[in-house]
PDB file of C-alpha atoms in Angstrom:
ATOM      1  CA  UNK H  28       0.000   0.000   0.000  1.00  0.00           C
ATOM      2  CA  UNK H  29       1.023   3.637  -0.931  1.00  0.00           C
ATOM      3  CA  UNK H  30      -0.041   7.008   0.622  1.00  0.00           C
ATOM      4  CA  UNK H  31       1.089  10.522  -0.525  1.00  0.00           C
ATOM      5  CA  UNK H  32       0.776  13.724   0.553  1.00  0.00           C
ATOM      6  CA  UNK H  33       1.181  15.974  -2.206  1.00  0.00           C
ATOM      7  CA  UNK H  34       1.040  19.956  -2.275  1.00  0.00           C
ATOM      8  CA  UNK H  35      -2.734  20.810  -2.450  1.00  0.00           C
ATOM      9  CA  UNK H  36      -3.206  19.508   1.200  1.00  0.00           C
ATOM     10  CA  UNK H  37      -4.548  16.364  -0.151  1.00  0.00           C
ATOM     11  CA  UNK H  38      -3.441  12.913   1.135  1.00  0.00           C
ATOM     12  CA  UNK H  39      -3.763  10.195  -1.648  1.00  0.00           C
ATOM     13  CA  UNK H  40      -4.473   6.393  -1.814  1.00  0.00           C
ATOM     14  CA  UNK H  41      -3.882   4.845  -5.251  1.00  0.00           C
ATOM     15  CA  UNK H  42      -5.791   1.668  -5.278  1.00  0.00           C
ATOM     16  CA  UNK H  43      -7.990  -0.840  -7.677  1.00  0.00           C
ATOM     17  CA  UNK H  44     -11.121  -0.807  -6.216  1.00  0.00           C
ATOM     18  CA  UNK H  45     -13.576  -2.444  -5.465  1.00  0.00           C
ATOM     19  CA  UNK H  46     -15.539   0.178  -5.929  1.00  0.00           C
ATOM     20  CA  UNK H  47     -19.012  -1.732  -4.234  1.00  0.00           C
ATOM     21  CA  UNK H  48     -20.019  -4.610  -1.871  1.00  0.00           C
ATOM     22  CA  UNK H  49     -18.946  -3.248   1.893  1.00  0.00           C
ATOM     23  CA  UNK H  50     -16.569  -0.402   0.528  1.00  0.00           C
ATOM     24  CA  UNK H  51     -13.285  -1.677   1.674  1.00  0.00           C
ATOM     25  CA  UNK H  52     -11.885   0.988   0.101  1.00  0.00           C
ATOM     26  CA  UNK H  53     -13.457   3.816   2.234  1.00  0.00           C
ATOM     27  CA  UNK H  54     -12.458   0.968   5.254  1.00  0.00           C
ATOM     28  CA  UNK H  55      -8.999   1.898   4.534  1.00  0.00           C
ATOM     29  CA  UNK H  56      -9.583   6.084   4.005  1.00  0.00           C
ATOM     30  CA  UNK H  57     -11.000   6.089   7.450  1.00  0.00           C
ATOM     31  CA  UNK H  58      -7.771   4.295   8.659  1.00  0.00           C
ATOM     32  CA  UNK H  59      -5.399   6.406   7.013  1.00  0.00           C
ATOM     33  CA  UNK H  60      -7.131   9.675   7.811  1.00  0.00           C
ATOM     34  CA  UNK H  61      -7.030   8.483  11.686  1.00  0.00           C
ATOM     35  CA  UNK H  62      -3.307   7.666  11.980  1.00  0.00           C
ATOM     36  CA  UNK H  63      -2.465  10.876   9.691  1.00  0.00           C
ATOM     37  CA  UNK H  64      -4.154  12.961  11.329  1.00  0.00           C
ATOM     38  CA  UNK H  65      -6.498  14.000   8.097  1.00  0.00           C
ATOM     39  CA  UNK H  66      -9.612  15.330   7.814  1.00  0.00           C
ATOM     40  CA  UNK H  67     -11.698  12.059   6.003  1.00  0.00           C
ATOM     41  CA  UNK H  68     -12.357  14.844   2.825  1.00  0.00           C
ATOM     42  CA  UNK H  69      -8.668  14.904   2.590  1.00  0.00           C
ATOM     43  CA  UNK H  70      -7.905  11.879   1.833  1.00  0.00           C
ATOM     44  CA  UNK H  71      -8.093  11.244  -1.625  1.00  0.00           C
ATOM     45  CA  UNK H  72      -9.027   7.750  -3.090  1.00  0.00           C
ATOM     46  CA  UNK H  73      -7.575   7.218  -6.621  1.00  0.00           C
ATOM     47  CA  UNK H  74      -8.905   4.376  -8.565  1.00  0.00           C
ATOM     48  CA  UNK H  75      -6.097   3.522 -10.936  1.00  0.00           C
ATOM     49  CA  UNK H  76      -5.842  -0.802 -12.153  1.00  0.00           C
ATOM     50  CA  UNK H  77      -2.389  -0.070 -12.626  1.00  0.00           C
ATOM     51  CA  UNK H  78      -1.759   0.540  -8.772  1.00  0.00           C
ATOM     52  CA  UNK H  79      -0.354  -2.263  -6.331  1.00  0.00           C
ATOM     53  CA  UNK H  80      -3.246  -1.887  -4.053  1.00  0.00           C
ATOM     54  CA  UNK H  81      -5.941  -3.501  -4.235  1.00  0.00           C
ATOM     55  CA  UNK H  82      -8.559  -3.791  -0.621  1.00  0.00           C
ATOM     56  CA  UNK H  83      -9.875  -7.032  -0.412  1.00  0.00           C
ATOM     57  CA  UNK H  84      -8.356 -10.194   1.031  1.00  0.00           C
ATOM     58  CA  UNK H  85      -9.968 -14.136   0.797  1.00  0.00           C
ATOM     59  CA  UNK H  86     -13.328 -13.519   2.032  1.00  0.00           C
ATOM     60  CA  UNK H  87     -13.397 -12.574   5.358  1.00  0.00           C
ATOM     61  CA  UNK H  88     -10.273 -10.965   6.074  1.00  0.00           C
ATOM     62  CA  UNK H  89     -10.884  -7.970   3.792  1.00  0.00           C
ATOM     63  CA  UNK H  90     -10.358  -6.104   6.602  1.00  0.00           C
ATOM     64  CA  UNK H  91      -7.463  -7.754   7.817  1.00  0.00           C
ATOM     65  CA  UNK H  92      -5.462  -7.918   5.635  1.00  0.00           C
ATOM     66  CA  UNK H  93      -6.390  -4.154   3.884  1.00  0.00           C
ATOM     67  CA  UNK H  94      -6.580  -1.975   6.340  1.00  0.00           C
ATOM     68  CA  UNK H  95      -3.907  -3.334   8.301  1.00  0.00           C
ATOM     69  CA  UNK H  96      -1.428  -2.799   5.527  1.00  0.00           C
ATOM     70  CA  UNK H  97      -2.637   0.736   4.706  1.00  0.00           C
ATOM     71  CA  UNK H  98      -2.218   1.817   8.937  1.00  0.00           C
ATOM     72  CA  UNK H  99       1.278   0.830   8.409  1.00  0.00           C
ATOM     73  CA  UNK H 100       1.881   2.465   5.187  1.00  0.00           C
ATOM     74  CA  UNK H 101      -0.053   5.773   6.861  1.00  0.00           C
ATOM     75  CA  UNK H 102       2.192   5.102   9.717  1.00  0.00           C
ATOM     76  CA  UNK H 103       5.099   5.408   7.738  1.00  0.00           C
ATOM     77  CA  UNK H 104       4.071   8.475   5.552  1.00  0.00           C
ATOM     78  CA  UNK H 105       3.154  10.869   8.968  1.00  0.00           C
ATOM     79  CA  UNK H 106       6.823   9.871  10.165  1.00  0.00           C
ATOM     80  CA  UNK H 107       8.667  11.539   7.185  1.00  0.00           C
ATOM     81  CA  UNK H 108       6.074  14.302   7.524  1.00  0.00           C
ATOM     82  CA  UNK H 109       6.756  15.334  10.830  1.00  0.00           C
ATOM     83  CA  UNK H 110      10.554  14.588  10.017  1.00  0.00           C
ATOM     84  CA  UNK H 111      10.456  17.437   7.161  1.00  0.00           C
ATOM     85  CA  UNK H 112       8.171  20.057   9.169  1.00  0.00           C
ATOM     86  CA  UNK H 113      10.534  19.559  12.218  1.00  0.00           C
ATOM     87  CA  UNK H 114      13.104  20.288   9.840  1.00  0.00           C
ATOM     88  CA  UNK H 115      10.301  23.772   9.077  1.00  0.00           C
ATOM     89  CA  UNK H 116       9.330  24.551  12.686  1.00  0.00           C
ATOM     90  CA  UNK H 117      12.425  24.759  14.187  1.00  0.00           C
ATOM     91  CA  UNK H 118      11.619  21.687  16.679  1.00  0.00           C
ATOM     92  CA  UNK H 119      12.089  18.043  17.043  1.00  0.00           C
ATOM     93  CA  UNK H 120       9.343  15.244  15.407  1.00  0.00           C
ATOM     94  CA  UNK H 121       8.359  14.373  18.708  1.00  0.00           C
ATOM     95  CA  UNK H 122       7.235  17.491  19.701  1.00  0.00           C
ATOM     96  CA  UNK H 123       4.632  17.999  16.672  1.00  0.00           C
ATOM     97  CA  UNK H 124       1.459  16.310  16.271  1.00  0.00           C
ATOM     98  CA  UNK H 125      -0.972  16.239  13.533  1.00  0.00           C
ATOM     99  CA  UNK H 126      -5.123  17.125  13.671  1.00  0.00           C
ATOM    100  CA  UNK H 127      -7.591  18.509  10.429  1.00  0.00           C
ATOM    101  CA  UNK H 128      -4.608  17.744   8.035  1.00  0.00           C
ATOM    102  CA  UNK H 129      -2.309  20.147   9.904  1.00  0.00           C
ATOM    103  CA  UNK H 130       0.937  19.986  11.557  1.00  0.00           C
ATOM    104  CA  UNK H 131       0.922  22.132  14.902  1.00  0.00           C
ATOM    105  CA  UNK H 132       3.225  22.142  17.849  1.00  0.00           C
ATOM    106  CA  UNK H 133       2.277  20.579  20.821  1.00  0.00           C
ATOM    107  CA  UNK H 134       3.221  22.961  23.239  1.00  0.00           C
ATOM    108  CA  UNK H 135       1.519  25.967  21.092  1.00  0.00           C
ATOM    109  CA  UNK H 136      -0.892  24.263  18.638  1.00  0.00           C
ATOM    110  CA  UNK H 137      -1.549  28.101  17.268  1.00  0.00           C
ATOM    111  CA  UNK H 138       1.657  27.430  15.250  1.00  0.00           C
ATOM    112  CA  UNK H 139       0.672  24.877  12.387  1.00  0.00           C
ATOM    113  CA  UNK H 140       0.762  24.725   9.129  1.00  0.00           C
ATOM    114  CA  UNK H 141      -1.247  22.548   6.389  1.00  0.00           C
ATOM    115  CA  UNK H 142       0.339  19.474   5.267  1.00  0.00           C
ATOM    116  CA  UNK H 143       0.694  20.147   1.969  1.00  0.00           C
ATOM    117  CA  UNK H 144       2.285  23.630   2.416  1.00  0.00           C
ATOM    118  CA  UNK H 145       5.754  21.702   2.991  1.00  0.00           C
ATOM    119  CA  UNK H 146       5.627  20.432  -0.679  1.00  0.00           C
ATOM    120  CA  UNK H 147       4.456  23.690  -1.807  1.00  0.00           C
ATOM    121  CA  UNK H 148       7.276  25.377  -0.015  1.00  0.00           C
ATOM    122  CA  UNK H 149       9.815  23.585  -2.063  1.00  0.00           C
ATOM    123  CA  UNK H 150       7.740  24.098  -5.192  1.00  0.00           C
ATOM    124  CA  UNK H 151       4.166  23.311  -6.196  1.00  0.00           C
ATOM    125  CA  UNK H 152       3.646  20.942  -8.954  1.00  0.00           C
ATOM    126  CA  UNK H 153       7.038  19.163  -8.698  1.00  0.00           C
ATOM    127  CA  UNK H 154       5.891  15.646  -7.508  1.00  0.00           C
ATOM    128  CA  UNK H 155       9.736  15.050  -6.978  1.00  0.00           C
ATOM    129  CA  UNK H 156       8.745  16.836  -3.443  1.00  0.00           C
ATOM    130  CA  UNK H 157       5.979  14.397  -2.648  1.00  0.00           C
ATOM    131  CA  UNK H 158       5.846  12.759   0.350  1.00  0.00           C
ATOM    132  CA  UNK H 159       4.826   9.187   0.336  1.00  0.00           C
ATOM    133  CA  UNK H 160       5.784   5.872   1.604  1.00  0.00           C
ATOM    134  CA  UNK H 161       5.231   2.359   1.004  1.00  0.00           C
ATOM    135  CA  UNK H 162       4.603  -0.605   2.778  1.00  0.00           C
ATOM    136  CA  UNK H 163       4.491  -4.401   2.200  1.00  0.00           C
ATOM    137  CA  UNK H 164       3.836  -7.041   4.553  1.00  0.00           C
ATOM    138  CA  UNK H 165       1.439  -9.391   6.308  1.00  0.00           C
ATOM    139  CA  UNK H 166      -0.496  -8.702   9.359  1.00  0.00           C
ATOM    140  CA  UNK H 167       0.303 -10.943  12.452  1.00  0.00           C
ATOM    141  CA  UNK H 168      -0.572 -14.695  12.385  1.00  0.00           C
ATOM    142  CA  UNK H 169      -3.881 -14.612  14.107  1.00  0.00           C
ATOM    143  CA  UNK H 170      -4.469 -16.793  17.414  1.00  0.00           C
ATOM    144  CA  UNK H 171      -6.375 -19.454  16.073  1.00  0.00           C
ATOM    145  CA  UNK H 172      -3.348 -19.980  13.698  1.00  0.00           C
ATOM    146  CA  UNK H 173      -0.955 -19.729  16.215  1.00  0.00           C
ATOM    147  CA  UNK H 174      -1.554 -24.323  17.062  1.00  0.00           C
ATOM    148  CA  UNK H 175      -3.029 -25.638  19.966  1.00  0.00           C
ATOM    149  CA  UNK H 176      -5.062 -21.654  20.814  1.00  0.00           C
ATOM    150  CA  UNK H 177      -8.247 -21.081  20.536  1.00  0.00           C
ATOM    151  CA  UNK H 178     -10.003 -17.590  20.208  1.00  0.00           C
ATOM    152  CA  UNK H 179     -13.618 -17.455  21.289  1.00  0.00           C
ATOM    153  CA  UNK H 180     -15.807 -15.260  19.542  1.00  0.00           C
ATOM    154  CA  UNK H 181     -19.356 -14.524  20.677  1.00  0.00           C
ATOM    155  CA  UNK H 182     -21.481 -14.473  18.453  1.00  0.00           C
ATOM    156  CA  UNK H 183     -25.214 -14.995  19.141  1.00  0.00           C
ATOM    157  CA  UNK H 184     -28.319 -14.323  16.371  1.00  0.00           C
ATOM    158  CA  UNK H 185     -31.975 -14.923  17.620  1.00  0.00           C
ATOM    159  CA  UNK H 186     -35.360 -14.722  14.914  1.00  0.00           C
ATOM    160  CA  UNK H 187     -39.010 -14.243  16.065  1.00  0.00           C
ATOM    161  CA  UNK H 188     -41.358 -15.600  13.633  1.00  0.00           C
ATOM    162  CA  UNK H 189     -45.250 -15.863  13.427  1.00  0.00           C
ATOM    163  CA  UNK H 190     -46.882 -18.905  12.244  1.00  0.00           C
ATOM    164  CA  UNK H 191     -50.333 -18.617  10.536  1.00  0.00           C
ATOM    165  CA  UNK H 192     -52.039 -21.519  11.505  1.00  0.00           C
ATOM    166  CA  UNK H 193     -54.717 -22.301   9.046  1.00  0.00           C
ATOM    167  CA  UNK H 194     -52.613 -21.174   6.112  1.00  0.00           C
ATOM    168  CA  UNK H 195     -49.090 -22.688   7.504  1.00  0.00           C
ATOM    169  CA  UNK H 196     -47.267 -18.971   6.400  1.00  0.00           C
ATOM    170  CA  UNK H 197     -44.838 -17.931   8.201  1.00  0.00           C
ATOM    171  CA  UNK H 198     -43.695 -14.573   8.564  1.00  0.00           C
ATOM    172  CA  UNK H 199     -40.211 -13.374  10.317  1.00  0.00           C
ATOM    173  CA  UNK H 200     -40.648 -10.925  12.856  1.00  0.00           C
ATOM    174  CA  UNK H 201     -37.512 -10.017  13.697  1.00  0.00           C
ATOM    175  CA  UNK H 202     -33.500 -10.560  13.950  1.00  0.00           C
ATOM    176  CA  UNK H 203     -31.622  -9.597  16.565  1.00  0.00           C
ATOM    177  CA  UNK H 204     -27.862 -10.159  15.451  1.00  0.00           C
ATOM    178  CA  UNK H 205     -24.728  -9.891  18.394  1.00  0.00           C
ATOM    179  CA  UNK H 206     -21.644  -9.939  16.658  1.00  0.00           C
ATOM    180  CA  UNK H 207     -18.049  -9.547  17.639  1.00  0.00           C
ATOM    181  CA  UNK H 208     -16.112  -8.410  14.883  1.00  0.00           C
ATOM    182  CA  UNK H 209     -12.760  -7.533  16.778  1.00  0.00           C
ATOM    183  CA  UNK H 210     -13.297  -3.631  15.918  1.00  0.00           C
ATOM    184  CA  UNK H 211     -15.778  -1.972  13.343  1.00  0.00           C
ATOM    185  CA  UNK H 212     -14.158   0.326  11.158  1.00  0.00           C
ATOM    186  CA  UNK H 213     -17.388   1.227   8.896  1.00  0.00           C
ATOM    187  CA  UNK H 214     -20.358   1.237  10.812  1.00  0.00           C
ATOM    188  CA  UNK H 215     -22.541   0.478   7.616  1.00  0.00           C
ATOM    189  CA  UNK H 216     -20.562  -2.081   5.889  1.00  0.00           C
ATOM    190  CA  UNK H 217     -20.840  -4.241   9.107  1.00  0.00           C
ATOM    191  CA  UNK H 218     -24.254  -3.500   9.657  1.00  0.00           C
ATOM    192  CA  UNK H 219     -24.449  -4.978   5.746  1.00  0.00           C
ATOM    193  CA  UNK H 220     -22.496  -8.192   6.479  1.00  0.00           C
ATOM    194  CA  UNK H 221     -25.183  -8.818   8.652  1.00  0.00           C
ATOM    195  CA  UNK H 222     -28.492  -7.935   6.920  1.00  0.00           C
ATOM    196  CA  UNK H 223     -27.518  -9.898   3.899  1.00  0.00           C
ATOM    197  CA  UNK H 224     -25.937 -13.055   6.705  1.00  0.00           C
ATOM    198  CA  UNK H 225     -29.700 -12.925   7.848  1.00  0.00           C
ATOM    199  CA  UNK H 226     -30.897 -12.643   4.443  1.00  0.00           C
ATOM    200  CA  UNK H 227     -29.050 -15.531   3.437  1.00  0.00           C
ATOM    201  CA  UNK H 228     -30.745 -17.194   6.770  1.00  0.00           C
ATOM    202  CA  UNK H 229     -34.328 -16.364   5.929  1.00  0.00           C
ATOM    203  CA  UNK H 230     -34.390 -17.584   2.290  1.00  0.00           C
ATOM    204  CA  UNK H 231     -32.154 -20.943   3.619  1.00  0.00           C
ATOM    205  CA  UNK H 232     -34.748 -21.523   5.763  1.00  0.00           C
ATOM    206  CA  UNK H 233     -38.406 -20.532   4.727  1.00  0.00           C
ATOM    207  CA  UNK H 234     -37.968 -20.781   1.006  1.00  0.00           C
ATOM    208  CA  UNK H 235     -35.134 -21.632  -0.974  1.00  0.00           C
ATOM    209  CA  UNK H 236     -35.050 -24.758  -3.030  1.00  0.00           C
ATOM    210  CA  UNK H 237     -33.378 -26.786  -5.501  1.00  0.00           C
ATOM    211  CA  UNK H 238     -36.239 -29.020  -7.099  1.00  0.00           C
ATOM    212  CA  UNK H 239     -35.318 -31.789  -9.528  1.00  0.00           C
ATOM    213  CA  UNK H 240     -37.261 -34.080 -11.811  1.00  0.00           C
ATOM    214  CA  UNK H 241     -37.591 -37.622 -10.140  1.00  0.00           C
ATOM    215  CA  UNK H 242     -37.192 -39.562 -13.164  1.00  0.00           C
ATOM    216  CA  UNK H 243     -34.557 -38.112 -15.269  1.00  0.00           C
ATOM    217  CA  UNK H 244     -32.521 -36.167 -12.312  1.00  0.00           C
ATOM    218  CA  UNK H 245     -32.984 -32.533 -14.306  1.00  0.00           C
ATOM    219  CA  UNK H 246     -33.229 -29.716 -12.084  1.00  0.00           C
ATOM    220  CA  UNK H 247     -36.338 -27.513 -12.757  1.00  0.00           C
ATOM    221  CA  UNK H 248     -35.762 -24.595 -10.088  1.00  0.00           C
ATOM    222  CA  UNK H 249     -33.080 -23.211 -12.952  1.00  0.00           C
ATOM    223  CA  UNK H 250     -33.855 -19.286 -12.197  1.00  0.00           C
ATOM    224  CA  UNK H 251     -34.373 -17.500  -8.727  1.00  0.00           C
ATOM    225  CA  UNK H 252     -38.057 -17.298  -8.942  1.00  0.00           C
ATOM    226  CA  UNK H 253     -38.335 -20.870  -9.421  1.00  0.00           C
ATOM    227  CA  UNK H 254     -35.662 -21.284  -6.452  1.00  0.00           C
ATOM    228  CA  UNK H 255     -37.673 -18.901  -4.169  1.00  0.00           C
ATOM    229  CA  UNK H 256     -35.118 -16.669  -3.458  1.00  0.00           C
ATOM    230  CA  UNK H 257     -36.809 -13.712  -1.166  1.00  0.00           C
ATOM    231  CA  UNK H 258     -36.345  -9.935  -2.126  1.00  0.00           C
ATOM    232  CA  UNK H 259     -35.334  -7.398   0.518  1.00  0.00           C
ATOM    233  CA  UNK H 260     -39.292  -7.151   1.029  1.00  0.00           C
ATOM    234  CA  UNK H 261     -39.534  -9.961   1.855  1.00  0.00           C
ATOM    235  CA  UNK H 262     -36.987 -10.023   4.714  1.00  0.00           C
ATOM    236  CA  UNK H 263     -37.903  -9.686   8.621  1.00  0.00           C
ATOM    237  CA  UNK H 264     -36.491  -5.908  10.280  1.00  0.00           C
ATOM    238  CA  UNK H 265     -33.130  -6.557  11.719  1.00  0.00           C
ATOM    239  CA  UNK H 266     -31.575  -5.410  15.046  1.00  0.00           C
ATOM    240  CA  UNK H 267     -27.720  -5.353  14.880  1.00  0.00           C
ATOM    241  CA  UNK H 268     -25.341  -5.000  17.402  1.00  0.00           C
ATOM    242  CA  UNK H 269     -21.513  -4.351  17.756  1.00  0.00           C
ATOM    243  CA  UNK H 270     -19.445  -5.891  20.491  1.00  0.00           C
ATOM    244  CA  UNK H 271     -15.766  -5.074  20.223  1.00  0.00           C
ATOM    245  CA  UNK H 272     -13.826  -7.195  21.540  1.00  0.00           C
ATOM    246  CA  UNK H 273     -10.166  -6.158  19.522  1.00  0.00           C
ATOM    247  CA  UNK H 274      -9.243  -9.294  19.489  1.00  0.00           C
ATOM    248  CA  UNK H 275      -8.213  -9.723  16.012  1.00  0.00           C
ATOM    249  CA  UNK H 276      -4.920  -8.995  13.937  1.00  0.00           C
ATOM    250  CA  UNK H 277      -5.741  -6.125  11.746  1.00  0.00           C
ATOM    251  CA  UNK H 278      -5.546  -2.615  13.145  1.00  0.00           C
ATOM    252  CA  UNK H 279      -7.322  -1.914  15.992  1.00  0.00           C
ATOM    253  CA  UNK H 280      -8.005  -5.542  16.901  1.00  0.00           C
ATOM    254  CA  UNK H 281     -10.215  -5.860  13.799  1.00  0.00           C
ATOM    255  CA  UNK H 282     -11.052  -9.402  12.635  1.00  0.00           C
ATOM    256  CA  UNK H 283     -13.345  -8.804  10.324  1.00  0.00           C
ATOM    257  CA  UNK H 284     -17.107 -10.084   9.477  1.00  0.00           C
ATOM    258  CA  UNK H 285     -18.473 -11.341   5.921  1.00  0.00           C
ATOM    259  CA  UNK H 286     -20.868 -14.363   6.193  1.00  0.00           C
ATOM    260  CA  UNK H 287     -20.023 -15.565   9.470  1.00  0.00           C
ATOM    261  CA  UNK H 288     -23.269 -14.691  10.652  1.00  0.00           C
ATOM    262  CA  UNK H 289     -25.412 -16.586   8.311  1.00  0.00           C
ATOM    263  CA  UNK H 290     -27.695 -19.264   9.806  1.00  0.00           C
ATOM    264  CA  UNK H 291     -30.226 -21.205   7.922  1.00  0.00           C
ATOM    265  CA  UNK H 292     -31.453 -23.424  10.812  1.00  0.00           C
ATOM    266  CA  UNK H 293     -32.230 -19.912  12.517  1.00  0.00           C
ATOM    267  CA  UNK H 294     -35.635 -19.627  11.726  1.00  0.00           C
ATOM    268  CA  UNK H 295     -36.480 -22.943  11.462  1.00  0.00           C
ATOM    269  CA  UNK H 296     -35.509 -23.422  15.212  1.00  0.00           C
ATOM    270  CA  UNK H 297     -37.965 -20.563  15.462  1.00  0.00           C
ATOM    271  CA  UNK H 298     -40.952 -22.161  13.968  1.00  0.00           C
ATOM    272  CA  UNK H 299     -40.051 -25.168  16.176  1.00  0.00           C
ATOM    273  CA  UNK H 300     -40.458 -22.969  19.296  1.00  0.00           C
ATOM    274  CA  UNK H 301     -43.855 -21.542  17.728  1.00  0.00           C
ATOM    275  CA  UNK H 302     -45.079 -24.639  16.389  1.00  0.00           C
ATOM    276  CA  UNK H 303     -43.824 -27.320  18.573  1.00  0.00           C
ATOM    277  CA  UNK H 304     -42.852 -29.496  15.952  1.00  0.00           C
ATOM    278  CA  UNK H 305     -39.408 -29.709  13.692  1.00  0.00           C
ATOM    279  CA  UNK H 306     -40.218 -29.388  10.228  1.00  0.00           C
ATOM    280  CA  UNK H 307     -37.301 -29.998   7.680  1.00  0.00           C
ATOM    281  CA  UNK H 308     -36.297 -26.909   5.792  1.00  0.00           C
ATOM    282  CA  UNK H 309     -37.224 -25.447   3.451  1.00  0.00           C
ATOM    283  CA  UNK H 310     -40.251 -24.444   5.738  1.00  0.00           C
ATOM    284  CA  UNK H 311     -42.720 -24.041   3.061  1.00  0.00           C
ATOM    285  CA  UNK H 312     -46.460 -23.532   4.168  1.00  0.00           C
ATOM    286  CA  UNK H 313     -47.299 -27.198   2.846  1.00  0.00           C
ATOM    287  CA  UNK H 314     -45.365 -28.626   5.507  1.00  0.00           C
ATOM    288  CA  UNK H 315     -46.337 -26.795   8.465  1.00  0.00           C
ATOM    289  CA  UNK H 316     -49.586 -27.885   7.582  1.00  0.00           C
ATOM    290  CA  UNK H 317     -48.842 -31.263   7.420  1.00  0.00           C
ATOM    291  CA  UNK H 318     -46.625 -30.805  10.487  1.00  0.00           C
ATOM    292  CA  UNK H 319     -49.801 -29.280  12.383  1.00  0.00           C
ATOM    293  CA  UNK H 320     -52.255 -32.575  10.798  1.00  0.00           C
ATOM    294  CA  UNK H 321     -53.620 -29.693   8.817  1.00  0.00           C
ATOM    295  CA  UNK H 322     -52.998 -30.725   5.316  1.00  0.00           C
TER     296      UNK H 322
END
């Protein structure tokens, strides 16, 4: 990973995307405007498939393995900052500090001046002056890695369904999702690994279906109408909750989140509670007829 400041007071982050799903890629801005010390408006994202960077890892450590790599690079970038405006202010690196993409003393934070004014300084437009580091690496081997450790996550999802009887529908009333994802970095994105984990849950459960032909074996549910797959109308309001427990190895103590959180069996434990009897998913309204002596 790569971050720059260059003379309009901008900080940038060449990178390949992606440029949808949870928004790594605004994961990372928020990291490297924290440990520069940048306003978020600063920091400039610049979607280039020629660049090294690119903020995604192998599924669920997205996070991990991103954002963790950009801190350090950010990490490295404020240090020769501070080096060349200690060098400007007539005082040592240790004694500066950064806030609102500014470099102010400590002792007097009247006396600061904009990041990029160092660059400009030495002459505007000459990207020669730029300063930017790189960094390459992996993030620490996390604990369940680590042989013979274990690191217990709580993690706890709960579904409220009601269960019509005389028709055997069955409508989800509610999730309530508890999730430990070491540190959340984008509020929304992990609130979106979890609506579409319960998504994924409701449709597992209530309605999705592969249906194939007895006697020759061909499968007829061959598009998503035909396989049931809900729509976001169709899907029970969800309650979502962060608890941060650090304990991962990206910055922060972020682990990450993706899918972890999807359980089809969810509601169908539900309807069991409702109904009192288990009914073998999908739960389609056929069966919790039959299930009730109904049909």
């Amino acid at each position: 990973a790569t971050v720059t400041i260059q003379g309009d007071n901008k900080v940038y982050v060449p990178l390949k995307g992606p440029w949808m799903g949870v928004y790594a890629a605004d994961a990372c801005a928020l990291v490297v405007a924290e440990e520069m010390g940048a306003r978020i408006e600063d920091v400039i994202l610049q979607y280039d498939n020629k660049a090294f960077f690119t903020p995604v890892g192998g599924g669920s450590d997205g996070t991990t393995a991103s954002a963790w790599v950009m801190k350090e690079a950010a990490v490295a970038c404020r240090k020769l900052l501070l080096e060349l405006a200690a060098a400007k202010m007539k005082a040592r690196p240790e004694d500066l500090d950064t806030k609102d993409t500014m470099v102010f003393l400590k002792s007097d934070p009247s006396r600061k001046i904009p990041f990029g004014q160092f660059i400009a300084d030495e002459g505007f437009g000459d990207h020669d002056k730029d300063i930017a580091a790189t960094f390459f690496g992996r993030p620490p081997e996390t604990t369940w890695h680590q042989g013979g450790k274990v690191l217990d996550v709580m993690n706890a999802s709960f579904c409220e369904v009601a269960v019509d009887t005389e028709t055997g529908a069955v409508e989800v009333t509610r999730f309530v999702v508890a999730c430990d994802p070491g540190k959340v970095l984008r509020m929304t994105s992990f609130e979106g690994q979890l609506h579409q984990a319960m998504f994924f849950s409701q449709g597992g459960g209530l309605s999705e279906e592969f249906v194939y032909d007895k006697a020759s074996g061909v499968k007829l549910s061959t598009n998503m109408i035909e396989y049931r797959k809900p729509t976001i109308l169709d899907l029970g309001p969800i309650e979502t909750c962060a608890v941060e427990s650090r304990s991962g190895n990206a910055c922060y103590g972020a682990s990450g989140i993706s899918h972890c959180m999807a359980a089809p069996q969810l509601p169908v434990c539900a309807v069991a509670n409702a109904i009192g009897k288990w009914i073998e998913p999908p739960i389609t309204p056929d069966k919790v007829l039959r299930a009730l002596g109904k049909a």
